[in-house]
Each structure stands twice: as structure tokens, then as C-alpha cells.
Tab-separated table of C-alpha atoms in Angstrom:
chain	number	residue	atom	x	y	z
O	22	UNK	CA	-14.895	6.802	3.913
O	23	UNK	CA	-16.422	9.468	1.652
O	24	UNK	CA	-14.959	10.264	-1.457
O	25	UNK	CA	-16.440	11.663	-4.780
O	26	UNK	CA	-20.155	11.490	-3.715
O	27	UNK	CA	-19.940	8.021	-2.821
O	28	UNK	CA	-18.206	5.771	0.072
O	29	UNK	CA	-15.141	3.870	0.096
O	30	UNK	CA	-15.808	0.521	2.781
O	31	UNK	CA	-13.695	0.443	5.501
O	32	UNK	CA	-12.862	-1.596	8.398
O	33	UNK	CA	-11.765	0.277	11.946
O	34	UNK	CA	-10.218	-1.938	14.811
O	35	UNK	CA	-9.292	0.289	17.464
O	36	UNK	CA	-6.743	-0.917	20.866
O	37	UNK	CA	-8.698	-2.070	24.094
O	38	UNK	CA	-8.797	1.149	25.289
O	39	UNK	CA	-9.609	4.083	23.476
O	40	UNK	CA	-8.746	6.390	25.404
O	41	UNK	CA	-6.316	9.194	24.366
O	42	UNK	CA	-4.910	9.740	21.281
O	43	UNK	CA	-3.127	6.735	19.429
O	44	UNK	CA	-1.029	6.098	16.265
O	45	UNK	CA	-2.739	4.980	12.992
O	46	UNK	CA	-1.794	2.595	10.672
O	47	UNK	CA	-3.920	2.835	6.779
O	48	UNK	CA	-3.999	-0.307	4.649
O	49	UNK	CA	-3.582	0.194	0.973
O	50	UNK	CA	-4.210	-3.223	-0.497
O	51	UNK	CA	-3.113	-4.262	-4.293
O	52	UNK	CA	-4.776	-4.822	-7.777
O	53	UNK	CA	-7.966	-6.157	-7.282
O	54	UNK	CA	-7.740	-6.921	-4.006
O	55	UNK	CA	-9.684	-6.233	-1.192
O	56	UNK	CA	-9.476	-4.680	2.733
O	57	UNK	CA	-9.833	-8.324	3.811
O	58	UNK	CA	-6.214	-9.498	1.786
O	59	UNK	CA	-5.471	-12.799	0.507
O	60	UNK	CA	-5.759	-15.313	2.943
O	61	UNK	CA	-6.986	-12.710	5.436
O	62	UNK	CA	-3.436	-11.047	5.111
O	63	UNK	CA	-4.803	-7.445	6.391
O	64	UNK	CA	-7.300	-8.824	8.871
O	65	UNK	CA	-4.263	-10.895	10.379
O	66	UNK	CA	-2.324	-7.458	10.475
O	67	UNK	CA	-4.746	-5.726	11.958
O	68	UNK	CA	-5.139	-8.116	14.943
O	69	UNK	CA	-1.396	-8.201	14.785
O	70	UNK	CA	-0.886	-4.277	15.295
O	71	UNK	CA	-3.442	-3.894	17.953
O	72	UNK	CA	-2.063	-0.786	20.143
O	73	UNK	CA	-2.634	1.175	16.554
O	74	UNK	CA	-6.039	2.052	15.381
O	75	UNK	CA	-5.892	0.060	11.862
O	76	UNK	CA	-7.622	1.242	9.165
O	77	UNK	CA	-8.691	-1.122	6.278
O	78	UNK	CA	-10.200	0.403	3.067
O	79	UNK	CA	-11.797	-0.671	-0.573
O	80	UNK	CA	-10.553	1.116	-3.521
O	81	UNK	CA	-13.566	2.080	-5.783
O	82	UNK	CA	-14.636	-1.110	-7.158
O	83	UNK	CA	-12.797	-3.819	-4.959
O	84	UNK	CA	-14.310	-5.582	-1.864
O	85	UNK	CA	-17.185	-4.181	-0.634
O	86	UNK	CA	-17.341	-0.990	-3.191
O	87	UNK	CA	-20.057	-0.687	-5.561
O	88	UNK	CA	-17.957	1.126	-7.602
O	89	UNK	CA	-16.279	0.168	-11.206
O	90	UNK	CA	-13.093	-0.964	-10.961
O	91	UNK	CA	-11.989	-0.560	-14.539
O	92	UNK	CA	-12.881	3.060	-14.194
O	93	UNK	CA	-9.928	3.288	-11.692
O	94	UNK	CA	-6.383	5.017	-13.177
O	95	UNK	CA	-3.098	6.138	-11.367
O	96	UNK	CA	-4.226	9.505	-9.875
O	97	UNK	CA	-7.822	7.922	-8.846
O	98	UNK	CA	-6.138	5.463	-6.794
O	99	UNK	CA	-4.139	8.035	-5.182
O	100	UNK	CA	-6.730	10.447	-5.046
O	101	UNK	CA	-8.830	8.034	-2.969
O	102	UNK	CA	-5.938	7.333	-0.727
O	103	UNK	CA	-5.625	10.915	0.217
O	104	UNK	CA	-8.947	11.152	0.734
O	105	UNK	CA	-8.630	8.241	3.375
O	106	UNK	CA	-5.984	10.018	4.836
O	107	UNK	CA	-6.935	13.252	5.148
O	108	UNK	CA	-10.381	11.633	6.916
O	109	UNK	CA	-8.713	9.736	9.344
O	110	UNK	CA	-6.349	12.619	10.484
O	111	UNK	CA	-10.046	13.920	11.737
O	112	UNK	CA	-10.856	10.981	13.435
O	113	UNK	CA	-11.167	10.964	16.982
O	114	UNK	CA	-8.450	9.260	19.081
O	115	UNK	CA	-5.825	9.196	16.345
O	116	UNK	CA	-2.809	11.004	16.463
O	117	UNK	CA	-2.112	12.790	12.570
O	118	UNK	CA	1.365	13.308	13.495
O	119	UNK	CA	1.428	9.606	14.002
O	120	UNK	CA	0.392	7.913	11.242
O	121	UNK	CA	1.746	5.218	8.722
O	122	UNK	CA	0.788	4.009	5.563
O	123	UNK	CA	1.307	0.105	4.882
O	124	UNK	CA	0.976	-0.464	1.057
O	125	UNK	CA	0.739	-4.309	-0.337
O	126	UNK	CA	1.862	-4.419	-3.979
O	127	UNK	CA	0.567	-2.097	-6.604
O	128	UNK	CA	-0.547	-0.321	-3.363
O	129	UNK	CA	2.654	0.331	-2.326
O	130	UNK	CA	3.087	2.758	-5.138
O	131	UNK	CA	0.107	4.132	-4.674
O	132	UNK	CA	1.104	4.775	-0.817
O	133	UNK	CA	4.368	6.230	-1.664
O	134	UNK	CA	2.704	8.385	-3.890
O	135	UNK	CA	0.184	9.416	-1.484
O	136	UNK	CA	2.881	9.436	1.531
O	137	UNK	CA	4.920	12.263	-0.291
O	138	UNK	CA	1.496	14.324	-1.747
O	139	UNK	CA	0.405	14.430	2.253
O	140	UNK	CA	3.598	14.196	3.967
O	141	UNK	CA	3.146	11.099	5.929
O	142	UNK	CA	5.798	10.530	7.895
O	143	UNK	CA	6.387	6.587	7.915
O	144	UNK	CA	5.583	4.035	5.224
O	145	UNK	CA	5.875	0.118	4.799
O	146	UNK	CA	5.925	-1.215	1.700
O	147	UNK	CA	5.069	-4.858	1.447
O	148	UNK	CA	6.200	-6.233	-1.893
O	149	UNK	CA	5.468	-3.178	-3.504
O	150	UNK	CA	5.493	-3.044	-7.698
O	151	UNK	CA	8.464	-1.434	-8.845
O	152	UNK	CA	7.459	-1.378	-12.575
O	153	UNK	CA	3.658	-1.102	-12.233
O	154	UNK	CA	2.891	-0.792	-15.885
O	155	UNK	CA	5.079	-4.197	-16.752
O	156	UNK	CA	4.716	-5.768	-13.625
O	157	UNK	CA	0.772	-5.451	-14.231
O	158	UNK	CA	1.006	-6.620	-17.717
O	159	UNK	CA	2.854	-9.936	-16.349
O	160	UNK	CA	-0.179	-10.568	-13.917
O	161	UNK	CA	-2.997	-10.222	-16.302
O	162	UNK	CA	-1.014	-12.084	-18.925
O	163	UNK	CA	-0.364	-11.427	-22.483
O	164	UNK	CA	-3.699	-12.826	-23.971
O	165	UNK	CA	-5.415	-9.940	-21.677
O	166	UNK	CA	-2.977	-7.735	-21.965
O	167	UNK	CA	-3.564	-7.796	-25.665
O	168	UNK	CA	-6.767	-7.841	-25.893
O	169	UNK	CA	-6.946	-4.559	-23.648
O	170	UNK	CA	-5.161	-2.644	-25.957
O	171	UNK	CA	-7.032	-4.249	-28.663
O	172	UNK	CA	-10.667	-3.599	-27.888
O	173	UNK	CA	-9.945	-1.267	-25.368
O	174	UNK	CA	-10.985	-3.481	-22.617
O	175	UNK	CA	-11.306	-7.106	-21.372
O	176	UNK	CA	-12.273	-9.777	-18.437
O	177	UNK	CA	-10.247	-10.368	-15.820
O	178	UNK	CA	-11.207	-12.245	-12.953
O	179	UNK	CA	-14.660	-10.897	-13.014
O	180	UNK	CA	-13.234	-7.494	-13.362
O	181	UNK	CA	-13.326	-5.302	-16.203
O	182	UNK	CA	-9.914	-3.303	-17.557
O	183	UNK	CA	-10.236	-0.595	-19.676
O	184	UNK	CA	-7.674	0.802	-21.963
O	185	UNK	CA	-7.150	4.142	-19.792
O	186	UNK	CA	-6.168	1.566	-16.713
O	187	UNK	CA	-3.094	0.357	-18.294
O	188	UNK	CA	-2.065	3.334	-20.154
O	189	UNK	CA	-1.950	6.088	-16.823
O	190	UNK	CA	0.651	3.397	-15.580
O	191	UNK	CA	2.978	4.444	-18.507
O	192	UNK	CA	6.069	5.471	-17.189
O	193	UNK	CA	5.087	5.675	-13.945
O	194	UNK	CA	8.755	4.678	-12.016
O	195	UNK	CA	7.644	4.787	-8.370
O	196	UNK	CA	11.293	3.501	-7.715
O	197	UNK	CA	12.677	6.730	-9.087
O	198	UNK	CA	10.098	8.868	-7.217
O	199	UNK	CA	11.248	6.971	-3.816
O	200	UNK	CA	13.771	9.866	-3.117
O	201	UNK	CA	11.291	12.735	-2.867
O	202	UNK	CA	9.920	10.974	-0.208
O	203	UNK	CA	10.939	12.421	3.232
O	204	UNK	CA	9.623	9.918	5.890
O	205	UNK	CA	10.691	6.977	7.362
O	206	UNK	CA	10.162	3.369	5.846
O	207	UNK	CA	10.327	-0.615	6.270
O	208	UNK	CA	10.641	-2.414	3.111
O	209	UNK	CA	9.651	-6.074	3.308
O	210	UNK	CA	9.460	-8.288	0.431
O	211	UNK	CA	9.089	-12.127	0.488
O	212	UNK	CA	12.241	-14.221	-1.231
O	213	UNK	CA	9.698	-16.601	-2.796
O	214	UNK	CA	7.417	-14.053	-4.366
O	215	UNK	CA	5.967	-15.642	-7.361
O	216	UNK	CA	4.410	-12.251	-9.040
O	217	UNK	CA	6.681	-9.387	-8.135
O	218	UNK	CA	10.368	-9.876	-8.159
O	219	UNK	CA	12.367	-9.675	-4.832
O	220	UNK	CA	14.799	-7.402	-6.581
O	221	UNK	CA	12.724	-4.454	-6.549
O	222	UNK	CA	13.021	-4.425	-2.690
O	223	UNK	CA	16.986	-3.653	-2.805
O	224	UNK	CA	16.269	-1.209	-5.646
O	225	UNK	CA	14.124	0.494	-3.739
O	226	UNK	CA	16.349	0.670	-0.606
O	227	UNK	CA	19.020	1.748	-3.077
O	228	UNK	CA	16.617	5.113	-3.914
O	229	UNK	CA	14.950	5.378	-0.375
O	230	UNK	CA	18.827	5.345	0.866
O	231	UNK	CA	19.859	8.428	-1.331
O	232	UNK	CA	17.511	11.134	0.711
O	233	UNK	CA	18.954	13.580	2.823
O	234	UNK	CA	16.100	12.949	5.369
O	235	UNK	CA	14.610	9.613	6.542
O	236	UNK	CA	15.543	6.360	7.852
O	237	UNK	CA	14.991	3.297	5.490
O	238	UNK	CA	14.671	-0.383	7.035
O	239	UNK	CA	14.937	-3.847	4.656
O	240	UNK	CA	13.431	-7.146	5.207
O	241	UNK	CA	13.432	-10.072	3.359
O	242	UNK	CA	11.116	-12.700	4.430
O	243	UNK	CA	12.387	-16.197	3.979
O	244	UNK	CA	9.890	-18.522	2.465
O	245	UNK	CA	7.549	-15.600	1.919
O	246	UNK	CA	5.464	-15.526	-1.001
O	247	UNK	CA	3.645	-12.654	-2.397
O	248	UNK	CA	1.093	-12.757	-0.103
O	249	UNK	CA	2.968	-14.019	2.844
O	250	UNK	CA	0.466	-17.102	3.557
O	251	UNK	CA	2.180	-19.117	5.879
O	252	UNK	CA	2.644	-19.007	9.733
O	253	UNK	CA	6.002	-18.316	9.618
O	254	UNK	CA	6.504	-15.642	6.761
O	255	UNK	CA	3.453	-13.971	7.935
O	256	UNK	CA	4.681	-14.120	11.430
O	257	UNK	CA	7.855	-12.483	10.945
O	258	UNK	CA	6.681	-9.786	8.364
O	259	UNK	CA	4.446	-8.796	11.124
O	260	UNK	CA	7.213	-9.160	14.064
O	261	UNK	CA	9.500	-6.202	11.554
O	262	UNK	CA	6.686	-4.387	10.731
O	263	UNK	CA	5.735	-4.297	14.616
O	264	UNK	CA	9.131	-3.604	15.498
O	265	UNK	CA	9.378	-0.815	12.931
O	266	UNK	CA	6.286	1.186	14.185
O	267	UNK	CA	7.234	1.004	17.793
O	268	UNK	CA	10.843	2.510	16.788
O	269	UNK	CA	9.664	5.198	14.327
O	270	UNK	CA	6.375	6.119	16.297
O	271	UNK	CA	8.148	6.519	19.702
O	272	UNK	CA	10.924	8.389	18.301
O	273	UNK	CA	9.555	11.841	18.109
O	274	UNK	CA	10.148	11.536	14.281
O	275	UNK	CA	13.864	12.625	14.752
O	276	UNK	CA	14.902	10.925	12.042
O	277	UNK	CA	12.092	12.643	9.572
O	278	UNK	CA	12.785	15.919	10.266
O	279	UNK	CA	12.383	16.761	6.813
O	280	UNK	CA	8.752	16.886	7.113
């Protein structure tokens, strides 16, 4: 995917036949992750959701990306997801009426973001940061965290934060921002999440609820962890999110008529 000069990796899995036009469903995976997912979490999807065409990209400096990832801020990651979206509107055989962004964690704030900016009409949040500033901080830890803001960068996992990183997530509240959004939208968050808390998925629902257009959907996955690695959780976030897509994609978009 071109953006900036350079390229952005990506992963295309289209349905047995390509023939016609078809809906699209973009990836946006989470801090330092990668198109692939933990535990093949977005590769699983991607099989899972096989009448869409499924795109899977690298933010600059994850995966496959020979970019820096410490370079990376609020508006770059959203700024590369718009770029992604605004290429595969273009693509041949997809549908850019029908297209939905699925955002895992800290990308799920930067896919609402990008969802209102280009007026995508369905989004899926998968245990999407509410608080990405603190809920960052509690990943990297305190010794990191620290020394960030101390020297103006640090190691972490191989992967080098800068200063600027943490600092464009100040006062970002994506949960407050969730009612400017005009779409339609699953929530799904796993009850045994051990880095993001559950309770951002009702808070959420609470915001998404408050919009005069656009139908909002809740799931919470028993047993699931952050990353939804087990059979079952996996399963059944897929199952909703399946469910979901056929419902909103089939539906003419009555119910975001707002866009």
C-alpha cells in the first residue's frame, strides 16, 4: 500500500470467485503488532470472513515494514490508515460503499478515528483502548515508561519509543469521540482480557449508543483474552463479527443513513 514515498505490507485474500464487486473488510492491528496478529489472530479472521475481500496491513515499522516504528504518533497512524482506505476503495472488485474497518486494540482508536475522517460506514472494534495514553503506559510498564520521558526514548521489545510517541496520545479520549461517529458498529471485548480492561467495551457502547444515527452491537467473549487465543473465544468473536457484517452489509446501510 503506498503511503509517504514508501509501502505499507499488506496481505489480500479475496472469496473463490472474484467476480463482481464484493464487500471489504481492513485490518488495523495494535501496538507493535503485526498483519499476521498474535497467534495468527488476523490470518484466522481472514480465512474466517472469506465472502469479503480482507485486507491485512503493517503500520510503518511493524511486521514486514522497513519503517521506524518509534517515529510513529497519533495522526501518522491514522494518516496511514486513510491512506489504506482510500487505496482499497480503488481496488478492483471491492465495493467502497461496502466496507468495514476491524480495529484490534490501540487500533481500534485509530479505526474509529479513521472511520469518522472517511466516513466508513461500519466498524468492529476488538478490545479497543479506551485510554490509549494510560492504557499504553500500563503495557510498556513504569520502568519504560519512565525512562521514555526521561531520555526521551527507550527499548521495548526490540522496538524503539520516542518521547513524541507517548506524548501525541495526551488526551486523546477516543471514548468521547465515539459519538461523532455515524456508522454502524460491533463491539467485542474478551471478559478475561489481561491488558485492556473489559469495562471500556460498555463505556464505549454507552457513547456509540448516544448518536442520532447508527446501530451499535456488544459482545463479550467468555474466556476471551486479549488476543482471543483459544478455539472457543476465537470462534465465537468470529461467529458475531460474521454475523454482524452479513446484517449491516446486506442492509442497504438503512440504519447509517447519516453518512
Amino acid at each position: 500500500m503506498p503511503w509517504e514515498g514508501t509501502h505499507l505490507p499488506a496481505a489480500i485474500q479475496y472469496p473463490a470467485t472474484r467476480l463482481g464487486v464484493h464487500p471489504a473488510v481492513i485490518i488495523c492491528h495494535g501496538f507493535v503488532g503485526s498483519k499476521e496478529g498474535v497467534d495468527r489472530l488476523f490470518v484466522k479472521a481472514a480465512h474466517e470472513l472469506s465472502s469479503h475481500i480482507v485486507i491485512r496491513f503493517d503500520y510503518d515499522g511493524c511486521g514486514e515494514s522497513l519503517g521506524e516504528y518509534g517515529l510513529n504518533t497519533k495522526d501518522r497512524f491514522i494518516a496511514q490508515t486513510k491512506a489504506v482506505i482510500g487505496f482499497v476503495k480503488q481496488m478492483k472488485g471491492v465495493d467502497p460503499e461496502s466496507i468495514a474497518l476491524i480495529g484490534h486494540s490501540l487500533g481500534g482508536a485509530v479505526a474509529l478515528e479513521a472511520a469518522i475522517e472517511e466516513e466508513v460506514r461500519h466498524l468492529a472494534l476488538w478490545s479497543a483502548v479506551g485510554s490509549p495514553r494510560h492504557d499504553l503506559g500500563h503495557i510498556i510498564g513504569d520502568d519504560v515508561e519512565e525512562a521514555i520521558l526521561r531520555d526521551g526514548k527507550a527499548d521495548y521489545l526490540g522496538y524503539e519509543l520516542k518521547r513524541e510517541f507517548l506524548t501525541t496520545l495526551q488526551g486523546w479520549d477516543p471514548i468521547r469521540r465515539a459519538n461523532e461517529y455515524k456508522g454502524n458498529v460491533l463491539l467485542a471485548h474478551g471478559d478475561q482480557d489481561e491488558e485492556i480492561s473489559v469495562d471500556y467495551c460498555s463505556l464505549y457502547h454507552s457513547s456509540f449508543s448516544n448518536r442520532l444515527s447508527g446501530e451499535v452491537e456488544k459482545a463479550i467473549i467468555p474466556k476471551g483474552s486479549h488476543t482471543y487465543s483459544t478455539s472457543g473465544a476465537f470462534q465465537q468473536l468470529l461467529d458475531f463479527t460474521r454475523s454482524w457484517l452479513l446484517q449491516v452489509q446486506s442492509t442497504g446501510y438503512d440504519h447509517a443513513n447519516g453518512l
